[in-house]
């Protein structure tokens, strides 16, 4: 079932977690915030993710309207991923996570 056809939870936090609650999705968004990336660039930058999981998450994020996928008619085909306006609107959330993580890191060191 498509993300936009199923019933959304009443809680806004739960909605957000459904869309980006996986650590891989947050890291993919982090990397796409700096600009368009090709699949192999994402594979290299999202350390530890498998090709299957990256493909699955990119498809889910595209279906949810967070990521654009552009295929160029070349041989071999070139595919690029970028954030949609909705995907880019997650930047303040990631910025807050960076600030909190930095503060926590300083506190425990």
CSV table of C-alpha atoms in Angstrom, one decimal:
chain,number,residue,atom,x,y,z
A,1,UNK,CA,0.0,0.0,0.0
A,2,UNK,CA,1.4,3.4,-1.0
A,3,UNK,CA,2.4,5.7,1.9
A,4,UNK,CA,0.0,8.4,0.8
A,5,UNK,CA,-3.1,6.0,0.6
A,6,UNK,CA,-2.9,4.5,4.0
A,7,UNK,CA,-4.4,6.1,7.1
A,8,UNK,CA,-1.9,8.5,8.8
A,9,UNK,CA,-1.6,8.3,12.5
A,10,UNK,CA,-3.1,11.0,14.6
A,11,UNK,CA,0.2,11.8,16.3
A,12,UNK,CA,2.6,14.0,14.3
A,13,UNK,CA,5.7,12.4,15.9
A,14,UNK,CA,4.5,9.0,14.8
A,15,UNK,CA,4.0,10.3,11.2
A,16,UNK,CA,7.6,11.6,11.2
A,17,UNK,CA,8.9,8.4,12.7
A,18,UNK,CA,7.1,6.3,10.0
A,19,UNK,CA,8.8,8.4,7.3
A,20,UNK,CA,12.3,8.7,8.7
A,21,UNK,CA,12.5,6.6,11.9
A,22,UNK,CA,15.1,4.2,10.4
A,23,UNK,CA,18.7,5.2,11.0
A,24,UNK,CA,19.5,4.5,7.3
A,25,UNK,CA,16.8,6.9,6.1
A,26,UNK,CA,18.1,9.7,8.3
A,27,UNK,CA,21.7,9.1,6.9
A,28,UNK,CA,20.4,9.0,3.3
A,29,UNK,CA,18.7,12.4,3.9
A,30,UNK,CA,21.8,13.7,5.6
A,31,UNK,CA,23.8,13.0,2.5
A,32,UNK,CA,21.2,14.3,0.0
A,33,UNK,CA,20.9,17.6,1.9
A,34,UNK,CA,24.3,18.5,0.3
A,35,UNK,CA,23.0,17.9,-3.2
A,36,UNK,CA,22.1,15.3,-5.8
A,37,UNK,CA,23.9,11.9,-5.5
A,38,UNK,CA,24.3,8.8,-7.6
A,39,UNK,CA,23.5,5.4,-6.1
A,40,UNK,CA,27.2,4.4,-5.7
A,41,UNK,CA,28.0,7.7,-4.0
A,42,UNK,CA,25.3,7.0,-1.4
A,43,UNK,CA,26.6,3.4,-1.0
A,44,UNK,CA,30.0,4.8,-0.2
A,45,UNK,CA,28.8,7.5,2.2
A,46,UNK,CA,26.2,5.6,4.1
A,47,UNK,CA,28.7,3.3,5.8
A,48,UNK,CA,27.5,-0.3,6.5
A,49,UNK,CA,24.3,-0.2,4.4
A,50,UNK,CA,23.7,-3.0,1.9
A,51,UNK,CA,22.8,-2.4,-1.7
A,52,UNK,CA,19.4,-4.1,-1.1
A,53,UNK,CA,18.6,-2.0,1.9
A,54,UNK,CA,19.6,1.2,0.2
A,55,UNK,CA,17.5,0.4,-2.8
A,56,UNK,CA,14.5,-0.5,-0.6
A,57,UNK,CA,14.8,2.7,1.4
A,58,UNK,CA,15.2,4.9,-1.7
A,59,UNK,CA,12.1,3.4,-3.2
A,60,UNK,CA,10.1,3.9,0.0
A,61,UNK,CA,11.3,7.5,0.3
A,62,UNK,CA,10.4,8.2,-3.3
A,63,UNK,CA,6.9,6.7,-2.7
A,64,UNK,CA,6.6,9.0,0.3
A,65,UNK,CA,7.5,12.0,-1.7
A,66,UNK,CA,10.8,12.7,0.1
A,67,UNK,CA,13.2,11.7,-2.7
A,68,UNK,CA,13.3,12.3,-6.5
A,69,UNK,CA,14.8,9.7,-8.7
A,70,UNK,CA,16.0,10.7,-12.2
A,71,UNK,CA,17.1,8.2,-14.8
A,72,UNK,CA,19.2,9.4,-17.7
A,73,UNK,CA,18.7,7.4,-21.0
A,74,UNK,CA,22.4,6.4,-21.3
A,75,UNK,CA,24.2,3.1,-21.5
A,76,UNK,CA,24.8,2.2,-18.8
A,77,UNK,CA,21.8,4.0,-17.3
A,78,UNK,CA,22.7,6.8,-14.9
A,79,UNK,CA,20.4,7.3,-11.9
A,80,UNK,CA,20.5,10.3,-9.6
A,81,UNK,CA,18.7,11.0,-6.3
A,82,UNK,CA,17.8,14.3,-4.8
A,83,UNK,CA,15.5,15.5,-2.1
A,84,UNK,CA,12.1,16.9,-2.9
A,85,UNK,CA,11.0,20.1,-1.3
A,86,UNK,CA,9.2,18.0,1.3
A,87,UNK,CA,12.4,16.0,1.9
A,88,UNK,CA,14.5,19.1,2.2
A,89,UNK,CA,12.0,20.4,4.8
A,90,UNK,CA,13.5,17.8,7.1
A,91,UNK,CA,16.7,19.8,7.4
A,92,UNK,CA,15.8,21.6,10.7
A,93,UNK,CA,15.1,18.2,12.3
A,94,UNK,CA,18.6,16.9,11.2
A,95,UNK,CA,20.2,20.2,12.3
A,96,UNK,CA,18.6,19.7,15.7
A,97,UNK,CA,19.9,16.1,15.8
A,98,UNK,CA,23.5,17.4,15.0
A,99,UNK,CA,23.3,20.0,17.8
A,100,UNK,CA,22.0,17.5,20.3
A,101,UNK,CA,24.5,14.9,19.3
A,102,UNK,CA,27.4,17.4,19.6
A,103,UNK,CA,26.3,18.5,23.0
A,104,UNK,CA,25.9,14.9,24.2
A,105,UNK,CA,29.3,14.0,22.9
A,106,UNK,CA,30.9,16.9,24.7
A,107,UNK,CA,29.0,16.0,27.9
A,108,UNK,CA,30.2,12.4,28.1
A,109,UNK,CA,33.8,13.1,27.0
